[in-house]
């Protein structure tokens, strides 16, 4: 999340798309919404202090009313549903994808729906071990020019053999899916 926010802060003309559907029946929100909620609750870690924190739900293709969020983030046990009618010109939620290919495809479609053009470049932020999957399979399948895709791979500490938190069993389990 921080890597995406940092990229957005460095280029205010770009869009940041948090992608991911509701994947567990016992949880009532999508992964994408969870990422945004976490960012809001942490006040975007100060990364977006120069950017208005506004929000647009991806399922609503027409622009809604626009205002800047100036209230403090909601308590951890409260949803950020109050943001549903806010418009954020550069942070969007894609809440349909159930796998990495769909994350990329649906994010591209969301971008096109919002801008009426295709992106000049794409930065994909995911687990580092997924880079071959994106760059060797997904990007060519979509016929998007690979030279216009930048992959940012970030693995959690438990996947890094050099970290104290390294957990080989857990890391292998995540790699297998």
CSV table of N, CA and C in Angstrom, one decimal:
chain,number,residue,atom,x,y,z
A,1,UNK,N,0.8,-1.2,0.0
A,1,UNK,CA,0.0,0.0,0.0
A,1,UNK,C,0.9,1.3,0.0
A,2,UNK,N,1.9,1.2,0.8
A,2,UNK,CA,2.8,2.4,0.9
A,2,UNK,C,3.5,2.7,-0.4
A,3,UNK,N,3.9,1.6,-1.1
A,3,UNK,CA,4.6,1.7,-2.4
A,3,UNK,C,3.6,2.4,-3.4
A,4,UNK,N,2.4,2.0,-3.4
A,4,UNK,CA,1.4,2.5,-4.3
A,4,UNK,C,1.1,4.0,-4.0
A,5,UNK,N,1.0,4.3,-2.7
A,5,UNK,CA,0.8,5.7,-2.3
A,5,UNK,C,2.0,6.6,-2.7
A,6,UNK,N,3.2,6.0,-2.5
A,6,UNK,CA,4.4,6.8,-2.9
A,6,UNK,C,4.5,7.0,-4.4
A,7,UNK,N,4.1,6.0,-5.2
A,7,UNK,CA,4.1,6.3,-6.6
A,7,UNK,C,3.0,7.3,-7.0
A,8,UNK,N,1.9,7.3,-6.4
A,8,UNK,CA,0.8,8.2,-6.6
A,8,UNK,C,1.3,9.6,-6.2
A,9,UNK,N,1.9,9.7,-5.1
A,9,UNK,CA,2.4,11.0,-4.6
A,9,UNK,C,3.5,11.6,-5.5
A,10,UNK,N,4.2,10.8,-6.2
A,10,UNK,CA,5.3,11.3,-7.1
A,10,UNK,C,4.7,11.7,-8.5
A,11,UNK,N,3.5,11.3,-8.8
A,11,UNK,CA,2.9,11.7,-10.1
A,11,UNK,C,1.4,11.8,-9.9
A,12,UNK,N,1.0,13.0,-9.6
A,12,UNK,CA,-0.4,13.3,-9.3
A,12,UNK,C,-1.4,13.1,-10.5
A,13,UNK,N,-0.8,12.8,-11.7
A,13,UNK,CA,-1.7,12.6,-12.8
A,13,UNK,C,-2.0,11.1,-13.0
A,14,UNK,N,-1.4,10.3,-12.1
A,14,UNK,CA,-1.6,8.8,-12.2
A,14,UNK,C,-2.8,8.4,-11.4
A,15,UNK,N,-3.2,7.2,-11.6
A,15,UNK,CA,-4.3,6.6,-10.8
A,15,UNK,C,-3.8,5.4,-10.0
A,16,UNK,N,-4.2,5.3,-8.8
A,16,UNK,CA,-3.9,4.2,-7.9
A,16,UNK,C,-5.1,3.3,-7.8
A,17,UNK,N,-5.0,2.1,-8.2
A,17,UNK,CA,-6.2,1.2,-8.1
A,17,UNK,C,-5.8,0.1,-7.1
A,18,UNK,N,-6.6,0.0,-6.1
A,18,UNK,CA,-6.6,-1.1,-5.1
A,18,UNK,C,-7.5,-2.2,-5.7
A,19,UNK,N,-7.0,-3.4,-5.9
A,19,UNK,CA,-7.8,-4.4,-6.6
A,19,UNK,C,-7.9,-5.6,-5.7
A,20,UNK,N,-9.1,-6.2,-5.7
A,20,UNK,CA,-9.4,-7.4,-5.0
A,20,UNK,C,-10.8,-7.5,-4.6
A,21,UNK,N,-11.4,-8.7,-4.8
A,21,UNK,CA,-12.8,-8.9,-4.4
A,21,UNK,C,-12.9,-9.3,-3.0
A,22,UNK,N,-14.1,-9.6,-2.6
A,22,UNK,CA,-14.4,-10.2,-1.3
A,22,UNK,C,-14.0,-11.7,-1.5
A,23,UNK,N,-13.1,-12.1,-0.7
A,23,UNK,CA,-12.6,-13.5,-0.9
A,23,UNK,C,-12.9,-14.5,0.2
A,24,UNK,N,-13.4,-14.0,1.4
A,24,UNK,CA,-13.7,-14.9,2.5
A,24,UNK,C,-15.1,-14.6,2.9
A,25,UNK,N,-15.9,-15.7,3.0
A,25,UNK,CA,-17.4,-15.5,3.4
A,25,UNK,C,-17.6,-14.8,4.7
A,26,UNK,N,-16.7,-15.0,5.6
A,26,UNK,CA,-16.9,-14.4,7.0
A,26,UNK,C,-16.5,-12.9,7.1
A,27,UNK,N,-16.0,-12.4,6.0
A,27,UNK,CA,-15.5,-11.0,6.0
A,27,UNK,C,-16.4,-10.2,5.0
A,28,UNK,N,-17.0,-9.1,5.4
A,28,UNK,CA,-18.0,-8.4,4.6
A,28,UNK,C,-17.5,-7.3,3.7
A,29,UNK,N,-16.2,-7.3,3.5
A,29,UNK,CA,-15.6,-6.2,2.6
A,29,UNK,C,-14.6,-6.8,1.6
A,30,UNK,N,-14.4,-6.2,0.5
A,30,UNK,CA,-13.5,-6.6,-0.5
A,30,UNK,C,-12.1,-6.4,0.0
A,31,UNK,N,-11.1,-7.1,-0.6
A,31,UNK,CA,-9.7,-6.8,-0.3
A,31,UNK,C,-9.4,-5.4,-0.6
A,32,UNK,N,-9.8,-4.9,-1.8
A,32,UNK,CA,-9.6,-3.5,-2.2
A,32,UNK,C,-10.0,-2.5,-1.2
A,33,UNK,N,-11.3,-2.7,-0.7
A,33,UNK,CA,-11.8,-1.8,0.3
A,33,UNK,C,-11.0,-1.9,1.6
A,34,UNK,N,-10.6,-3.1,2.0
A,34,UNK,CA,-9.8,-3.3,3.2
A,34,UNK,C,-8.4,-2.5,3.1
A,35,UNK,N,-7.8,-2.5,1.9
A,35,UNK,CA,-6.6,-1.8,1.7
A,35,UNK,C,-6.8,-0.3,1.9
A,36,UNK,N,-7.9,0.2,1.3
A,36,UNK,CA,-8.2,1.7,1.4
A,36,UNK,C,-8.6,2.0,2.8
A,37,UNK,N,-9.4,1.2,3.5
A,37,UNK,CA,-9.7,1.4,4.9
A,37,UNK,C,-8.4,1.5,5.7
A,38,UNK,N,-7.5,0.6,5.5
A,38,UNK,CA,-6.3,0.6,6.3
A,38,UNK,C,-5.5,1.9,6.0
A,39,UNK,N,-5.4,2.3,4.8
A,39,UNK,CA,-4.7,3.5,4.5
A,39,UNK,C,-5.4,4.7,5.2
A,40,UNK,N,-6.7,4.8,5.1
A,40,UNK,CA,-7.4,5.9,5.8
A,40,UNK,C,-7.1,5.9,7.3
A,41,UNK,N,-7.3,4.7,7.9
A,41,UNK,CA,-7.1,4.6,9.3
A,41,UNK,C,-5.6,5.0,9.8
A,42,UNK,N,-4.7,4.8,8.8
A,42,UNK,CA,-3.3,5.2,9.1
A,42,UNK,C,-3.0,6.6,8.5
A,43,UNK,N,-4.0,7.3,8.1
A,43,UNK,CA,-3.9,8.7,7.6
A,43,UNK,C,-2.9,8.7,6.4
A,44,UNK,N,-2.9,7.6,5.6
A,44,UNK,CA,-2.0,7.4,4.5
A,44,UNK,C,-0.6,7.6,4.8
A,45,UNK,N,-0.2,7.3,6.1
A,45,UNK,CA,1.2,7.4,6.6
A,45,UNK,C,1.8,8.7,6.3
A,46,UNK,N,1.1,9.7,6.0
A,46,UNK,CA,1.6,11.0,5.7
A,46,UNK,C,2.1,11.1,4.3
A,47,UNK,N,2.0,10.0,3.5
A,47,UNK,CA,2.5,10.0,2.2
A,47,UNK,C,1.7,10.9,1.2
A,48,UNK,N,0.4,11.0,1.5
A,48,UNK,CA,-0.4,11.8,0.6
A,48,UNK,C,-0.8,13.1,1.2
A,49,UNK,N,0.0,13.7,2.1
A,49,UNK,CA,-0.4,14.9,2.7
A,49,UNK,C,-0.7,16.0,1.8
A,50,UNK,N,-0.1,16.0,0.6
A,50,UNK,CA,-0.3,17.1,-0.4
A,50,UNK,C,-1.5,16.7,-1.3
A,51,UNK,N,-2.1,15.6,-1.1
A,51,UNK,CA,-3.2,15.2,-2.0
A,51,UNK,C,-4.5,15.1,-1.2
A,52,UNK,N,-5.6,15.6,-1.8
A,52,UNK,CA,-6.9,15.4,-1.1
A,52,UNK,C,-7.2,13.9,-1.0
A,53,UNK,N,-7.7,13.5,0.2
A,53,UNK,CA,-8.1,12.1,0.3
A,53,UNK,C,-9.6,12.0,0.0
A,54,UNK,N,-9.9,11.7,-1.2
A,54,UNK,CA,-11.3,11.5,-1.6
A,54,UNK,C,-11.4,10.1,-2.2
A,55,UNK,N,-12.6,9.6,-2.3
A,55,UNK,CA,-12.8,8.2,-2.7
A,55,UNK,C,-13.9,8.1,-3.7
A,56,UNK,N,-13.8,7.2,-4.6
A,56,UNK,CA,-14.8,6.9,-5.5
A,56,UNK,C,-15.0,5.3,-5.6
A,57,UNK,N,-16.2,4.9,-5.4
A,57,UNK,CA,-16.4,3.4,-5.5
A,57,UNK,C,-16.4,3.0,-7.0
A,58,UNK,N,-15.7,1.9,-7.3
A,58,UNK,CA,-15.6,1.5,-8.7
A,58,UNK,C,-16.9,1.1,-9.3
A,59,UNK,N,-17.8,0.6,-8.5
A,59,UNK,CA,-19.0,0.1,-9.1
A,59,UNK,C,-20.0,1.2,-9.6
A,60,UNK,N,-19.6,2.4,-9.3
A,60,UNK,CA,-20.4,3.6,-9.7
A,60,UNK,C,-19.7,4.3,-10.8
A,61,UNK,N,-20.0,4.0,-12.1
A,61,UNK,CA,-19.2,4.6,-13.1
A,61,UNK,C,-19.4,6.1,-13.3
A,62,UNK,N,-20.5,6.7,-12.8
A,62,UNK,CA,-20.7,8.1,-13.0
A,62,UNK,C,-20.1,8.9,-11.8
A,63,UNK,N,-19.5,10.1,-12.1
A,63,UNK,CA,-19.0,10.8,-11.0
A,63,UNK,C,-20.1,11.3,-10.0
A,64,UNK,N,-19.7,11.3,-8.7
A,64,UNK,CA,-20.6,11.7,-7.7
A,64,UNK,C,-20.2,13.1,-7.2
A,65,UNK,N,-20.8,13.5,-6.1
A,65,UNK,CA,-20.4,14.8,-5.6
A,65,UNK,C,-18.9,14.7,-5.1
A,66,UNK,N,-18.3,15.9,-5.1
A,66,UNK,CA,-16.9,15.9,-4.8
A,66,UNK,C,-16.7,16.8,-3.5
A,67,UNK,N,-15.9,16.2,-2.6
A,67,UNK,CA,-15.5,17.0,-1.4
A,67,UNK,C,-14.3,16.4,-0.8
A,68,UNK,N,-13.6,17.2,-0.1
A,68,UNK,CA,-12.3,16.7,0.6
A,68,UNK,C,-12.7,16.1,1.9
A,69,UNK,N,-12.1,15.0,2.3
A,69,UNK,CA,-12.3,14.4,3.6
A,69,UNK,C,-11.4,15.2,4.6
A,70,UNK,N,-12.0,15.8,5.5
A,70,UNK,CA,-11.2,16.6,6.5
A,70,UNK,C,-11.5,16.0,7.9
A,71,UNK,N,-12.4,15.1,8.0
A,71,UNK,CA,-12.6,14.5,9.3
A,71,UNK,C,-11.6,13.4,9.6
A,72,UNK,N,-11.4,13.1,10.9
A,72,UNK,CA,-10.4,12.1,11.2
A,72,UNK,C,-10.9,10.7,10.7
A,73,UNK,N,-10.0,9.8,10.6
A,73,UNK,CA,-10.4,8.4,10.1
A,73,UNK,C,-11.3,7.8,11.2
A,74,UNK,N,-12.2,6.9,10.7
A,74,UNK,CA,-13.1,6.3,11.6
A,74,UNK,C,-12.4,5.3,12.5
A,75,UNK,N,-13.1,5.0,13.7
A,75,UNK,CA,-12.5,4.0,14.6
A,75,UNK,C,-12.3,2.6,13.8
A,76,UNK,N,-11.4,1.8,14.3
A,76,UNK,CA,-11.1,0.6,13.6
A,76,UNK,C,-12.3,-0.3,13.4
A,77,UNK,N,-13.2,-0.3,14.3
A,77,UNK,CA,-14.4,-1.2,14.2
A,77,UNK,C,-15.5,-0.6,13.4
A,78,UNK,N,-15.3,0.6,12.8
A,78,UNK,CA,-16.3,1.2,12.0
A,78,UNK,C,-15.9,1.2,10.5
A,79,UNK,N,-16.9,0.9,9.6
A,79,UNK,CA,-16.6,0.9,8.2
A,79,UNK,C,-16.4,2.3,7.7
A,80,UNK,N,-15.8,2.4,6.5
A,80,UNK,CA,-15.6,3.7,5.9
A,80,UNK,C,-16.7,4.0,4.8
A,81,UNK,N,-17.9,3.4,5.1
A,81,UNK,CA,-19.0,3.6,4.1
A,81,UNK,C,-19.3,5.0,3.9
A,82,UNK,N,-19.0,5.9,4.9
A,82,UNK,CA,-19.3,7.3,4.7
A,82,UNK,C,-18.5,7.9,3.5
A,83,UNK,N,-17.5,7.2,3.1
A,83,UNK,CA,-16.7,7.7,1.9
A,83,UNK,C,-17.3,7.3,0.6
A,84,UNK,N,-18.4,6.5,0.6
A,84,UNK,CA,-18.9,6.0,-0.6
A,84,UNK,C,-19.3,7.1,-1.6
A,85,UNK,N,-19.8,8.2,-1.2
A,85,UNK,CA,-20.2,9.2,-2.1
A,85,UNK,C,-19.1,10.3,-2.4
A,86,UNK,N,-17.9,10.0,-1.9
A,86,UNK,CA,-16.8,11.0,-2.2
A,86,UNK,C,-16.2,10.6,-3.5
A,87,UNK,N,-15.6,11.6,-4.2
A,87,UNK,CA,-14.9,11.4,-5.4
A,87,UNK,C,-13.4,11.6,-5.2
A,88,UNK,N,-12.6,10.6,-5.6
A,88,UNK,CA,-11.1,10.8,-5.5
A,88,UNK,C,-10.6,10.6,-6.9
A,89,UNK,N,-10.1,11.7,-7.5
A,89,UNK,CA,-9.6,11.6,-8.9
A,89,UNK,C,-8.5,10.6,-9.1
A,90,UNK,N,-7.8,10.2,-8.1
A,90,UNK,CA,-6.7,9.3,-8.3
A,90,UNK,C,-6.6,8.0,-7.5
A,91,UNK,N,-7.5,7.7,-6.6
A,91,UNK,CA,-7.6,6.4,-5.9
A,91,UNK,C,-8.9,5.8,-6.2
A,92,UNK,N,-8.9,4.6,-6.7
A,92,UNK,CA,-10.1,3.9,-7.1
A,92,UNK,C,-10.0,2.4,-6.6
A,93,UNK,N,-11.2,1.8,-6.4
A,93,UNK,CA,-11.3,0.4,-6.0
A,93,UNK,C,-11.8,-0.4,-7.1
A,94,UNK,N,-11.1,-1.5,-7.3
A,94,UNK,CA,-11.6,-2.5,-8.3
A,94,UNK,C,-12.0,-3.7,-7.4
A,95,UNK,N,-13.2,-4.0,-7.3
A,95,UNK,CA,-13.7,-5.0,-6.3
A,95,UNK,C,-14.2,-6.3,-6.8
A,96,UNK,N,-13.8,-6.7,-8.0
A,96,UNK,CA,-14.3,-7.9,-8.7
A,96,UNK,C,-13.3,-9.0,-8.8
A,97,UNK,N,-12.0,-8.6,-8.9
A,97,UNK,CA,-11.0,-9.6,-9.2
A,97,UNK,C,-10.8,-10.6,-8.1
A,98,UNK,N,-10.6,-11.9,-8.5
A,98,UNK,CA,-10.4,-13.0,-7.6
A,98,UNK,C,-9.0,-13.6,-7.8
A,99,UNK,N,-8.2,-13.2,-8.8
A,99,UNK,CA,-6.9,-13.7,-9.0
A,99,UNK,C,-6.0,-12.6,-9.6
A,100,UNK,N,-4.7,-12.9,-9.8
A,100,UNK,CA,-3.8,-11.9,-10.2
A,100,UNK,C,-4.0,-11.4,-11.6
A,101,UNK,N,-4.5,-12.4,-12.5
A,101,UNK,CA,-4.8,-11.9,-13.9
A,101,UNK,C,-6.0,-11.0,-13.9
A,102,UNK,N,-7.0,-11.3,-13.1
A,102,UNK,CA,-8.2,-10.4,-13.0
A,102,UNK,C,-7.8,-9.1,-12.4
A,103,UNK,N,-6.9,-9.1,-11.4
A,103,UNK,CA,-6.5,-7.9,-10.8
A,103,UNK,C,-6.0,-6.9,-11.9
A,104,UNK,N,-5.1,-7.4,-12.8
A,104,UNK,CA,-4.5,-6.6,-13.8
A,104,UNK,C,-5.6,-6.2,-14.9
A,105,UNK,N,-6.3,-7.2,-15.4
A,105,UNK,CA,-7.3,-7.0,-16.4
A,105,UNK,C,-8.4,-6.0,-15.9
A,106,UNK,N,-9.0,-6.2,-14.8
A,106,UNK,CA,-10.1,-5.4,-14.3
A,106,UNK,C,-9.6,-4.0,-13.9
A,107,UNK,N,-8.3,-3.9,-13.5
A,107,UNK,CA,-7.7,-2.6,-13.2
A,107,UNK,C,-7.5,-1.8,-14.5
A,108,UNK,N,-7.1,-2.4,-15.5
A,108,UNK,CA,-7.0,-1.8,-16.8
A,108,UNK,C,-8.3,-1.3,-17.3
A,109,UNK,N,-9.3,-2.1,-17.2
A,109,UNK,CA,-10.7,-1.8,-17.6
A,109,UNK,C,-11.2,-0.6,-16.8
A,110,UNK,N,-11.0,-0.6,-15.5
A,110,UNK,CA,-11.4,0.5,-14.7
A,110,UNK,C,-10.7,1.8,-15.1
A,111,UNK,N,-9.4,1.7,-15.4
A,111,UNK,CA,-8.6,2.9,-15.9
A,111,UNK,C,-9.3,3.4,-17.2
A,112,UNK,N,-9.6,2.5,-18.1
A,112,UNK,CA,-10.1,2.9,-19.4
A,112,UNK,C,-11.5,3.6,-19.2
A,113,UNK,N,-12.3,3.0,-18.3
A,113,UNK,CA,-13.7,3.5,-18.0
A,113,UNK,C,-13.6,4.9,-17.4
A,114,UNK,N,-12.6,5.1,-16.6
A,114,UNK,CA,-12.5,6.5,-15.9
A,114,UNK,C,-11.9,7.5,-16.9
A,115,UNK,N,-10.9,7.1,-17.7
A,115,UNK,CA,-10.2,8.1,-18.5
A,115,UNK,C,-10.5,8.1,-20.0
A,116,UNK,N,-11.2,7.1,-20.4
A,116,UNK,CA,-11.5,6.9,-21.9
A,116,UNK,C,-10.2,6.8,-22.7
A,117,UNK,N,-9.1,6.3,-22.1
A,117,UNK,CA,-7.9,6.0,-22.8
A,117,UNK,C,-7.2,4.9,-22.0
A,118,UNK,N,-6.2,4.3,-22.7
A,118,UNK,CA,-5.4,3.2,-22.0
A,118,UNK,C,-4.2,3.9,-21.3
A,119,UNK,N,-3.7,3.3,-20.3
A,119,UNK,CA,-2.5,3.9,-19.6
A,119,UNK,C,-1.2,3.9,-20.4
A,120,UNK,N,-0.5,5.0,-20.3
A,120,UNK,CA,0.8,5.1,-20.9
A,120,UNK,C,1.8,4.1,-20.3
A,121,UNK,N,1.7,3.9,-19.0
A,121,UNK,CA,2.5,2.9,-18.3
A,121,UNK,C,1.7,2.3,-17.1
A,122,UNK,N,2.1,1.2,-16.7
A,122,UNK,CA,1.5,0.5,-15.5
A,122,UNK,C,2.6,0.1,-14.6
A,123,UNK,N,2.4,0.4,-13.3
A,123,UNK,CA,3.2,-0.1,-12.2
A,123,UNK,C,2.4,-1.1,-11.5
A,124,UNK,N,2.8,-2.4,-11.4
A,124,UNK,CA,2.2,-3.4,-10.7
A,124,UNK,C,2.9,-3.6,-9.4
A,125,UNK,N,2.2,-3.6,-8.3
A,125,UNK,CA,2.8,-3.8,-7.0
A,125,UNK,C,2.2,-5.1,-6.4
A,126,UNK,N,3.1,-6.0,-6.2
A,126,UNK,CA,2.6,-7.3,-5.7
A,126,UNK,C,3.8,-8.0,-5.0
A,127,UNK,N,3.5,-9.3,-4.6
A,127,UNK,CA,4.6,-10.1,-4.0
A,127,UNK,C,5.7,-10.2,-5.1
A,128,UNK,N,7.0,-10.1,-4.7
A,128,UNK,CA,8.1,-10.3,-5.6
A,128,UNK,C,8.1,-11.6,-6.4
A,129,UNK,N,7.7,-12.7,-5.7
A,129,UNK,CA,7.7,-14.0,-6.4
A,129,UNK,C,6.7,-14.1,-7.5
A,130,UNK,N,5.7,-13.1,-7.6
A,130,UNK,CA,4.7,-13.1,-8.7
A,130,UNK,C,5.2,-12.4,-9.9
A,131,UNK,N,6.4,-11.8,-9.9
A,131,UNK,CA,6.8,-11.1,-11.1
A,131,UNK,C,6.8,-11.9,-12.4
A,132,UNK,N,7.3,-13.1,-12.4
A,132,UNK,CA,7.3,-13.9,-13.7
A,132,UNK,C,5.8,-14.2,-14.1
A,133,UNK,N,4.9,-14.4,-13.2
A,133,UNK,CA,3.5,-14.6,-13.5
A,133,UNK,C,3.0,-13.4,-14.2
A,134,UNK,N,3.2,-12.2,-13.7
A,134,UNK,CA,2.7,-11.0,-14.3
A,134,UNK,C,3.4,-10.7,-15.7
A,135,UNK,N,4.7,-10.7,-15.6
A,135,UNK,CA,5.5,-10.2,-16.7
A,135,UNK,C,5.6,-11.2,-17.9
A,136,UNK,N,5.6,-12.5,-17.5
A,136,UNK,CA,5.7,-13.6,-18.6
A,136,UNK,C,4.4,-14.1,-19.0
A,137,UNK,N,3.4,-14.0,-18.2
A,137,UNK,CA,2.1,-14.6,-18.6
A,137,UNK,C,1.0,-13.5,-18.8
A,138,UNK,N,0.7,-12.8,-17.7
A,138,UNK,CA,-0.5,-11.9,-17.7
A,138,UNK,C,-0.3,-10.7,-18.7
A,139,UNK,N,0.8,-10.0,-18.7
A,139,UNK,CA,1.0,-8.9,-19.5
A,139,UNK,C,1.0,-9.3,-21.0
A,140,UNK,N,1.7,-10.3,-21.4
A,140,UNK,CA,1.6,-10.8,-22.8
A,140,UNK,C,0.2,-11.2,-23.2
A,141,UNK,N,-0.5,-11.9,-22.3
A,141,UNK,CA,-1.8,-12.4,-22.6
A,141,UNK,C,-2.7,-11.2,-23.0
A,142,UNK,N,-2.6,-10.1,-22.2
A,142,UNK,CA,-3.4,-8.9,-22.5
A,142,UNK,C,-2.9,-8.1,-23.6
A,143,UNK,N,-1.7,-8.5,-24.2
A,143,UNK,CA,-1.1,-7.8,-25.3
A,143,UNK,C,-0.8,-6.3,-25.0
A,144,UNK,N,-0.5,-6.1,-23.7
A,144,UNK,CA,-0.1,-4.8,-23.3
A,144,UNK,C,1.5,-4.7,-23.5
A,145,UNK,N,2.0,-3.7,-24.0
A,145,UNK,CA,3.5,-3.6,-24.2
A,145,UNK,C,4.3,-3.8,-22.9
A,146,UNK,N,5.1,-4.8,-22.8
A,146,UNK,CA,5.8,-5.1,-21.6
A,146,UNK,C,6.8,-4.0,-21.2
A,147,UNK,N,7.3,-3.3,-22.2
A,147,UNK,CA,8.2,-2.2,-21.9
A,147,UNK,C,7.5,-1.0,-21.2
A,148,UNK,N,6.2,-1.0,-21.1
A,148,UNK,CA,5.4,0.0,-20.4
A,148,UNK,C,4.9,-0.5,-19.1
A,149,UNK,N,5.4,-1.6,-18.6
A,149,UNK,CA,5.0,-2.2,-17.3
A,149,UNK,C,6.2,-2.3,-16.4
A,150,UNK,N,6.0,-1.7,-15.3
A,150,UNK,CA,7.1,-1.7,-14.2
A,150,UNK,C,6.5,-2.6,-13.1
A,151,UNK,N,7.2,-3.6,-12.7
A,151,UNK,CA,6.8,-4.5,-11.6
A,151,UNK,C,7.6,-4.1,-10.3
A,152,UNK,N,6.8,-3.9,-9.3
A,152,UNK,CA,7.4,-3.6,-8.0
A,152,UNK,C,7.1,-4.7,-7.1
A,153,UNK,N,8.1,-5.5,-6.8
A,153,UNK,CA,8.0,-6.7,-6.0
A,153,UNK,C,8.3,-6.5,-4.5
A,154,UNK,N,7.4,-6.8,-3.6
A,154,UNK,CA,7.6,-6.6,-2.2
A,154,UNK,C,7.1,-7.8,-1.5
A,155,UNK,N,8.0,-8.6,-0.9
A,155,UNK,CA,7.6,-9.7,-0.1
A,155,UNK,C,7.6,-9.4,1.4
A,156,UNK,N,6.7,-10.0,2.1
A,156,UNK,CA,6.7,-9.7,3.6
A,156,UNK,C,7.9,-10.4,4.2
A,157,UNK,N,8.3,-9.9,5.4
A,157,UNK,CA,9.5,-10.4,6.1
A,157,UNK,C,9.5,-11.9,6.3
A,158,UNK,N,8.4,-12.5,6.5
A,158,UNK,CA,8.4,-13.9,6.7
A,158,UNK,C,8.8,-14.7,5.4
A,159,UNK,N,8.9,-14.0,4.3
A,159,UNK,CA,9.3,-14.7,3.1
A,159,UNK,C,10.8,-14.5,2.7
A,160,UNK,N,11.4,-13.6,3.5
A,160,UNK,CA,12.8,-13.2,3.3
A,160,UNK,C,13.7,-14.1,4.2
A,161,UNK,N,14.5,-15.0,3.6
A,161,UNK,CA,15.4,-15.8,4.4
A,161,UNK,C,16.4,-15.0,5.3
A,162,UNK,N,16.7,-13.8,4.9
A,162,UNK,CA,17.6,-12.9,5.7
A,162,UNK,C,17.0,-12.3,6.9
A,163,UNK,N,15.7,-12.4,7.1
A,163,UNK,CA,15.0,-11.7,8.2
A,163,UNK,C,14.8,-12.7,9.3
A,164,UNK,N,14.7,-12.1,10.5
A,164,UNK,CA,14.4,-12.9,11.7
A,164,UNK,C,13.0,-13.5,11.7
A,165,UNK,N,12.1,-12.8,11.0
A,165,UNK,CA,10.7,-13.3,10.9
A,165,UNK,C,10.5,-14.4,9.9
A,166,UNK,N,11.6,-14.8,9.2
A,166,UNK,CA,11.5,-15.8,8.1
A,166,UNK,C,10.8,-17.1,8.6
A,167,UNK,N,9.8,-17.5,7.8
A,167,UNK,CA,9.0,-18.7,8.1
A,167,UNK,C,8.9,-19.5,6.8
A,168,UNK,N,9.8,-20.5,6.6
A,168,UNK,CA,9.9,-21.2,5.4
A,168,UNK,C,8.6,-21.9,5.0
A,169,UNK,N,7.9,-22.5,6.0
A,169,UNK,CA,6.7,-23.2,5.7
A,169,UNK,C,5.6,-22.3,5.3
A,170,UNK,N,5.4,-21.1,6.0
A,170,UNK,CA,4.4,-20.1,5.6
A,170,UNK,C,4.8,-19.5,4.2
A,171,UNK,N,6.0,-19.3,4.0
A,171,UNK,CA,6.4,-18.7,2.7
A,171,UNK,C,6.1,-19.6,1.6
A,172,UNK,N,6.4,-20.9,1.7
A,172,UNK,CA,6.1,-21.9,0.7
A,172,UNK,C,4.6,-22.0,0.5
A,173,UNK,N,3.8,-22.0,1.5
A,173,UNK,CA,2.4,-22.0,1.4
A,173,UNK,C,1.8,-20.9,0.6
A,174,UNK,N,2.4,-19.7,0.9
A,174,UNK,CA,1.9,-18.5,0.1
A,174,UNK,C,2.3,-18.6,-1.4
A,175,UNK,N,3.5,-19.1,-1.6
A,175,UNK,CA,3.9,-19.2,-3.0
A,175,UNK,C,3.0,-20.2,-3.8
A,176,UNK,N,2.6,-21.3,-3.1
A,176,UNK,CA,1.7,-22.3,-3.8
A,176,UNK,C,0.3,-21.7,-4.0
A,177,UNK,N,-0.1,-20.8,-3.1
A,177,UNK,CA,-1.4,-20.2,-3.2
A,177,UNK,C,-2.4,-21.0,-2.4
